[in-house]
Coordinates of C-alpha atoms in Angstrom, one line a residue:
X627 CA 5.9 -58.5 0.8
X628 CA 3.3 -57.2 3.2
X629 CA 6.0 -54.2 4.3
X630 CA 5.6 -52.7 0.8
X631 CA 3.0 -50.1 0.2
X632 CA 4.1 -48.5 -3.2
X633 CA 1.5 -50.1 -5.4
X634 CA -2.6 -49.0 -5.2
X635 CA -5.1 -52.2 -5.1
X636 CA -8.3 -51.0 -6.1
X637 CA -11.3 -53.8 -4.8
X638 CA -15.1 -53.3 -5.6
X639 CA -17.2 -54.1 -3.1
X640 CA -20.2 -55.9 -3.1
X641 CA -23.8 -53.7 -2.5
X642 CA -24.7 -53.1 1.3
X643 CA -21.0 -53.7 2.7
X644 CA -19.2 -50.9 3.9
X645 CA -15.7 -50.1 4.0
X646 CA -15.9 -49.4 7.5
X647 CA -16.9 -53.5 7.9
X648 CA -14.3 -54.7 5.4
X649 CA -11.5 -52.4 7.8
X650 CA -13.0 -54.4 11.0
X651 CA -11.9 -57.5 9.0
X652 CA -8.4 -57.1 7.6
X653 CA -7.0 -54.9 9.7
X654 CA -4.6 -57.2 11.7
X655 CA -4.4 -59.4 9.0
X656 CA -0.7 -58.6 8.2
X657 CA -0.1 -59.8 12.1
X658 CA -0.8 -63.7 10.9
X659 CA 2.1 -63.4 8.5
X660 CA 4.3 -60.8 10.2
X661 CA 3.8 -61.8 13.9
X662 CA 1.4 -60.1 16.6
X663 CA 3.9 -57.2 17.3
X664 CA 3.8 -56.0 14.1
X665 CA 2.5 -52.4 13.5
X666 CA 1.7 -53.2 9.8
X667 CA -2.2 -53.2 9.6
X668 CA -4.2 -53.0 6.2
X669 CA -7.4 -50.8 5.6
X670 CA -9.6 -49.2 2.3
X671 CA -10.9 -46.0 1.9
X672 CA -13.5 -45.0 -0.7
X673 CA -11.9 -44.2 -4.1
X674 CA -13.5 -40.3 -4.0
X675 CA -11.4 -39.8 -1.1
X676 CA -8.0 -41.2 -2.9
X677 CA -6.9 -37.4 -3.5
X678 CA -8.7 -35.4 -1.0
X679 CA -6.7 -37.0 2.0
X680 CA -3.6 -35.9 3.4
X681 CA -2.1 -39.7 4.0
X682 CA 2.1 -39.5 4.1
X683 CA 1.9 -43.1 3.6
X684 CA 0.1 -43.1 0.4
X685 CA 2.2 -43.8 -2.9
X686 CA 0.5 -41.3 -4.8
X687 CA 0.1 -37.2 -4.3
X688 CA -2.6 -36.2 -2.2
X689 CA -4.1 -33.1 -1.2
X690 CA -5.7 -31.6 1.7
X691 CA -9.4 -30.5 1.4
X692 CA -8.8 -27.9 4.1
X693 CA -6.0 -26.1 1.7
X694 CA -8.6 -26.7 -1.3
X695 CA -11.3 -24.7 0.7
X696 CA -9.1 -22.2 1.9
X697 CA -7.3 -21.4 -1.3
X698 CA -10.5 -21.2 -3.1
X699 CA -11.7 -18.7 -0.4
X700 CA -8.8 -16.6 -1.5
X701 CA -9.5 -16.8 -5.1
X702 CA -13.1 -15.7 -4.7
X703 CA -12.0 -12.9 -2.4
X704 CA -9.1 -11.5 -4.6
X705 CA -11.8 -12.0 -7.6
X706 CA -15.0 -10.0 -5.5
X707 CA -12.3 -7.2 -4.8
X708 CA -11.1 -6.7 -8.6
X709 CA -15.1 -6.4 -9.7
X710 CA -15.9 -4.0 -6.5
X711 CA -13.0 -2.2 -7.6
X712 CA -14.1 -2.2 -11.5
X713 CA -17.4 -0.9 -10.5
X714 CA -16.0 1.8 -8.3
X715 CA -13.7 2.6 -11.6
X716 CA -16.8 2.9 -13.4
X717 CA -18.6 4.4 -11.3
X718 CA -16.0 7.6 -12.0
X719 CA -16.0 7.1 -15.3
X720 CA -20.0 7.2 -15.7
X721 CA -20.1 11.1 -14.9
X722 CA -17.8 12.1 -17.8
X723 CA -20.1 9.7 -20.5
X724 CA -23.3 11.0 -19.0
X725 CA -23.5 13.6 -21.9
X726 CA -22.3 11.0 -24.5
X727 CA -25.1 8.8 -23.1
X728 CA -27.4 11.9 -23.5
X729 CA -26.7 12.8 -27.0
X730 CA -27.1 9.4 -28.5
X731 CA -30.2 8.9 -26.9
X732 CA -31.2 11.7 -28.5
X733 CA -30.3 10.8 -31.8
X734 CA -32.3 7.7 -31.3
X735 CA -30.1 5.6 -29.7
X736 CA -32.6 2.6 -27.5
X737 CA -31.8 1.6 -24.3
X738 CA -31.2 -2.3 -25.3
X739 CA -28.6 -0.9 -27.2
X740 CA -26.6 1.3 -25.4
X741 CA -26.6 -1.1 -22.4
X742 CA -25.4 -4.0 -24.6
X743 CA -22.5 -1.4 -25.9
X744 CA -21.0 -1.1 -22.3
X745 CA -21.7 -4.7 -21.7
X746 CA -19.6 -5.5 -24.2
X747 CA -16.9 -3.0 -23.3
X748 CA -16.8 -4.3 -20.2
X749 CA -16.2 -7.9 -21.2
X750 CA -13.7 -6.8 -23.4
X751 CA -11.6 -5.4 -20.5
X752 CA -12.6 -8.4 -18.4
X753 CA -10.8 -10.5 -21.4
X754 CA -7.6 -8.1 -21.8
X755 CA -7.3 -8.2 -17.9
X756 CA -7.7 -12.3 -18.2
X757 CA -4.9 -12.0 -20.7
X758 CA -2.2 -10.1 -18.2
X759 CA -3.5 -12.5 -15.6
X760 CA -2.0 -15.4 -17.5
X761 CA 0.9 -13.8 -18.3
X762 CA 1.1 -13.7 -13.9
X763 CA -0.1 -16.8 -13.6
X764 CA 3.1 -18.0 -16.0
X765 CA 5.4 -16.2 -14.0
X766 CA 4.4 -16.8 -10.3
X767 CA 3.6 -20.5 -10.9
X768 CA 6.8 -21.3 -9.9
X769 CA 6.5 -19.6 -6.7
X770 CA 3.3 -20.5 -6.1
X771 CA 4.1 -24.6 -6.6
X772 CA 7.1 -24.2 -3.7
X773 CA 4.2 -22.4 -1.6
X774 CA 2.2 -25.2 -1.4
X775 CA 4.0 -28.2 -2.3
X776 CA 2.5 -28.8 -5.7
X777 CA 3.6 -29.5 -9.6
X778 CA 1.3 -27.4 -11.4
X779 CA 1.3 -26.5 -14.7
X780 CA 0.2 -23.7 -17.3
X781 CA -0.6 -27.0 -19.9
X782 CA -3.5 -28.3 -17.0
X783 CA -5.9 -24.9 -18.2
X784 CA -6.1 -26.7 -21.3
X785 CA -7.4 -29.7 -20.2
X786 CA -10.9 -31.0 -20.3
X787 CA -13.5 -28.4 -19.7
X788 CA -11.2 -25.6 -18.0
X789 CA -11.3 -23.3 -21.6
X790 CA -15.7 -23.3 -21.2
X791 CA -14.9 -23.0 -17.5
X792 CA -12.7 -19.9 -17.9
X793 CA -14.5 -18.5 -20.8
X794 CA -17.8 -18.4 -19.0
X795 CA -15.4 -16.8 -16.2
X796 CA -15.0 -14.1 -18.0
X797 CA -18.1 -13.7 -19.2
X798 CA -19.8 -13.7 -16.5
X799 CA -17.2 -11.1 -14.3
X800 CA -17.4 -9.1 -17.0
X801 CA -21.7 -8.7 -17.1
X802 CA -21.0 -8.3 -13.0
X803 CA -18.3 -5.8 -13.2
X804 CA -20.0 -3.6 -15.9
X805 CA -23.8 -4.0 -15.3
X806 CA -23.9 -1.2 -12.8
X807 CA -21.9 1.0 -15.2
X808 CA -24.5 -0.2 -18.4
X809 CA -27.8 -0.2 -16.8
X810 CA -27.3 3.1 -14.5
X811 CA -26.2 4.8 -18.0
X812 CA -28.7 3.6 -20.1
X813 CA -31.5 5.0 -17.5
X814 CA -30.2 8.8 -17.7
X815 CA -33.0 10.9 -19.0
X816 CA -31.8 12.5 -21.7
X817 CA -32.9 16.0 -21.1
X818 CA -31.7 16.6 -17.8
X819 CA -28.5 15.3 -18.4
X820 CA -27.7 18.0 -21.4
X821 CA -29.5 20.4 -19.0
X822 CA -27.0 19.7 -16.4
X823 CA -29.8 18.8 -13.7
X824 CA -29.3 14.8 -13.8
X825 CA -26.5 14.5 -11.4
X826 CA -26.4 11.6 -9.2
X827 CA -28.2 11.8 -5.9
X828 CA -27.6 10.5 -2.2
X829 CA -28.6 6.9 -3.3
X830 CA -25.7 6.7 -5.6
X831 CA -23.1 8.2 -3.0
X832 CA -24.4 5.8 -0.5
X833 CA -24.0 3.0 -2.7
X834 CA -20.3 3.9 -3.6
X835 CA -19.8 4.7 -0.7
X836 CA -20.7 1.5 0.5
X837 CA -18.5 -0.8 -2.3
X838 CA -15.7 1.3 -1.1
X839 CA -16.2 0.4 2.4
X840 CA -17.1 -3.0 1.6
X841 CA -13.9 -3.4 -0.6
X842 CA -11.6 -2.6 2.5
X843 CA -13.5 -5.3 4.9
X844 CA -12.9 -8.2 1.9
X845 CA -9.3 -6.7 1.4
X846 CA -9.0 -7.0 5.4
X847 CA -10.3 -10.7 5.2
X848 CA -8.5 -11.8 2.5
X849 CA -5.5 -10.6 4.4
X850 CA -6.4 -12.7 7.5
X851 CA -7.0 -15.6 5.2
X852 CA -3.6 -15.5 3.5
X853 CA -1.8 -15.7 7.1
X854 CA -4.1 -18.6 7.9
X855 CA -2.9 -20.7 4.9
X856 CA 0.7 -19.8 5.0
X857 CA -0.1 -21.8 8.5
X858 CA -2.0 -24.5 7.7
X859 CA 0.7 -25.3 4.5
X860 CA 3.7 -24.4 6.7
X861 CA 1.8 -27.0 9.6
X862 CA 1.2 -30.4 7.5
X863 CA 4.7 -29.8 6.1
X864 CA 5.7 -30.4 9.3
X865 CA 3.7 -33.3 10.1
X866 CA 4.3 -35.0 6.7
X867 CA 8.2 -34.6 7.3
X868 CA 7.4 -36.1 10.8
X869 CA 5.8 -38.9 9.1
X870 CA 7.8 -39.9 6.5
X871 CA 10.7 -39.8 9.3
X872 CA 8.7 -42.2 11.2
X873 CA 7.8 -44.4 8.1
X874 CA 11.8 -44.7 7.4

C-alpha cells in the first residue's frame, strides 16, 4: 500500500552514493502506481537524523534540535547560577572559619590538607543538593513532560552511562563551587589572621562583587531564554497539529 507510512525501512547504501542522489531517483516513484496527481512522493534521510528531525509524518517520536539546544542552554544557566551563588555563600562563610583555618595551621595542619577538607565538604553538599534535586525532578516530571510534549521517565537516569555521567556531575560542580572557598582558605597566613590584620582586601570585594553582578546578568538571560522556549514549544505544536490535520 504505497499510502501507508507507519512502518520504518531502513536501506544501506552503497559507498560514494548519497541520499540526496537516491531522493532524485524515487521521489515520484509512487506516481507510476498511484497516478501523476498523486502527492505521495518517497525520500531517505540519514539514520543520525531519524530523532533529531521534527517530521509530523514520521511513525516514530522525534525531536527538535532547536528545543535540544535551547533546553540545554537553560540547564547550564540554572546550573552556572547555583555554583555562582555557592561561591558567593562561601565567600560569607570564609570570614567566620578564617580563625579555624588559623589555628589548625598552627597546630601543623598543611595546606594539601586543609584544602582537600573543604573540597570534600563541598562535594558533600554538592551530593545532598543532587539528592533534593531528584526528589524535584520526581515531582515536576509530570509537568515538565506536558511542557514539551515528551514521555520521560525517572527509570531513563539509570540507563547506560547516565549514573558515571551524573556522578562526575557532581563531582566536578562540587570542586567548582568550593575551590574558591578551599584554596583562598588554605592560603591565609596564619599569623595575621589570629592577629586580626588578614582581612580581605579590594581584590576580593571586586571579585564578589563581580559574581554577584554576574549572577543577575545569567539570572536575566536565563529568564529571556525560558520565554523563548515556551515559544518555540508552544510554535511546532501548532504546526504539528496543522500537519497531522492536513495528513488526515
Amino acid at each position: 500500500n504505497w499510502r501507508k507510512n507507519i512502518f520504518h525501512t531502513f536501506i544501506l547504501l552503497y559507498p560514494g552514493h548519497s541520499s540526496a542522489k537516491v531522493n532524485e531517483k524515487i521521489r515520484n516513484l509512487p506516481k507510476k502506481y498511484l497516478g501523476k496527481n498523486s502527492l505521495v512522493y518517497l525520500s531517505i534521510k540519514p539514520y543520525s537524523s531519524l530523532h533529531l528531525d521534527r517530521d509530523p509524518y514520521s511513525s516514530g517520536e522525534t525531536n527538535d534540535k532547536t528545543i535540544i539546544y535551547v533546553l540545554s542552554i537553560i540547564a547550564f544557566l540554572t546550573l552556572g547560577i547555583s555554583c555562582l551563588n555557592f561561591i558567593n555563600l562561601s565567600s560569607l562563610n570564609a570570614v567566620k572559619r578564617e580563625k579555624e583555618v588559623g589555628i589548625r595551621k598552627v597546630l601543623g595542619a598543611a595546606r594539601s590538607r586543609l584544602t582537600t577538607q573543604f573540597l570534600m565538604e563541598s562535594i558533600i553538599t554538592t551530593l545532598i543538593a543532587a539528592f533534593f534535586a531528584l526528589i524535584l525532578v520526581r515531582f515536576m516530571l509530570p509537568g515538565f513532560n506536558y511542557l514539551v510534549d515528551r514521555n520521560l521517565k525517572m527509570s531513563q537516569l539509570t540507563r547506560g552511562i547516565m549514573p558515571l555521567e551524573i556522578t562526575v556531575l557532581i563531582l566536578l560542580v562540587g570542586v567548582v563551587s568550593g575551590g574558591y572557598l578551599a584554596f583562598y582558605l588554605s592560603s591565609l597566613h596564619p599569623v595575621r589572621v589570629l592577629r586580626g590584620t588578614g582581612k580581605p582586601g579590594n581584590k576580593m570585594y571586586l571579585l564578589k562583587k563581580s559574581l554577584v553582578t554576574f549572577q543577575i546578568c545569567l539570572s536575566v538571560i536565563l529568564i529571556i531564554v525560558a520565554i523563548i522556549v515556551h515559544l518555540q514549544i508552544d510554535f511546532f505544536k501548532k504546526i504539528y497539529w496543522v500537519a497531522l490535520t492536513l495528513k488526515d
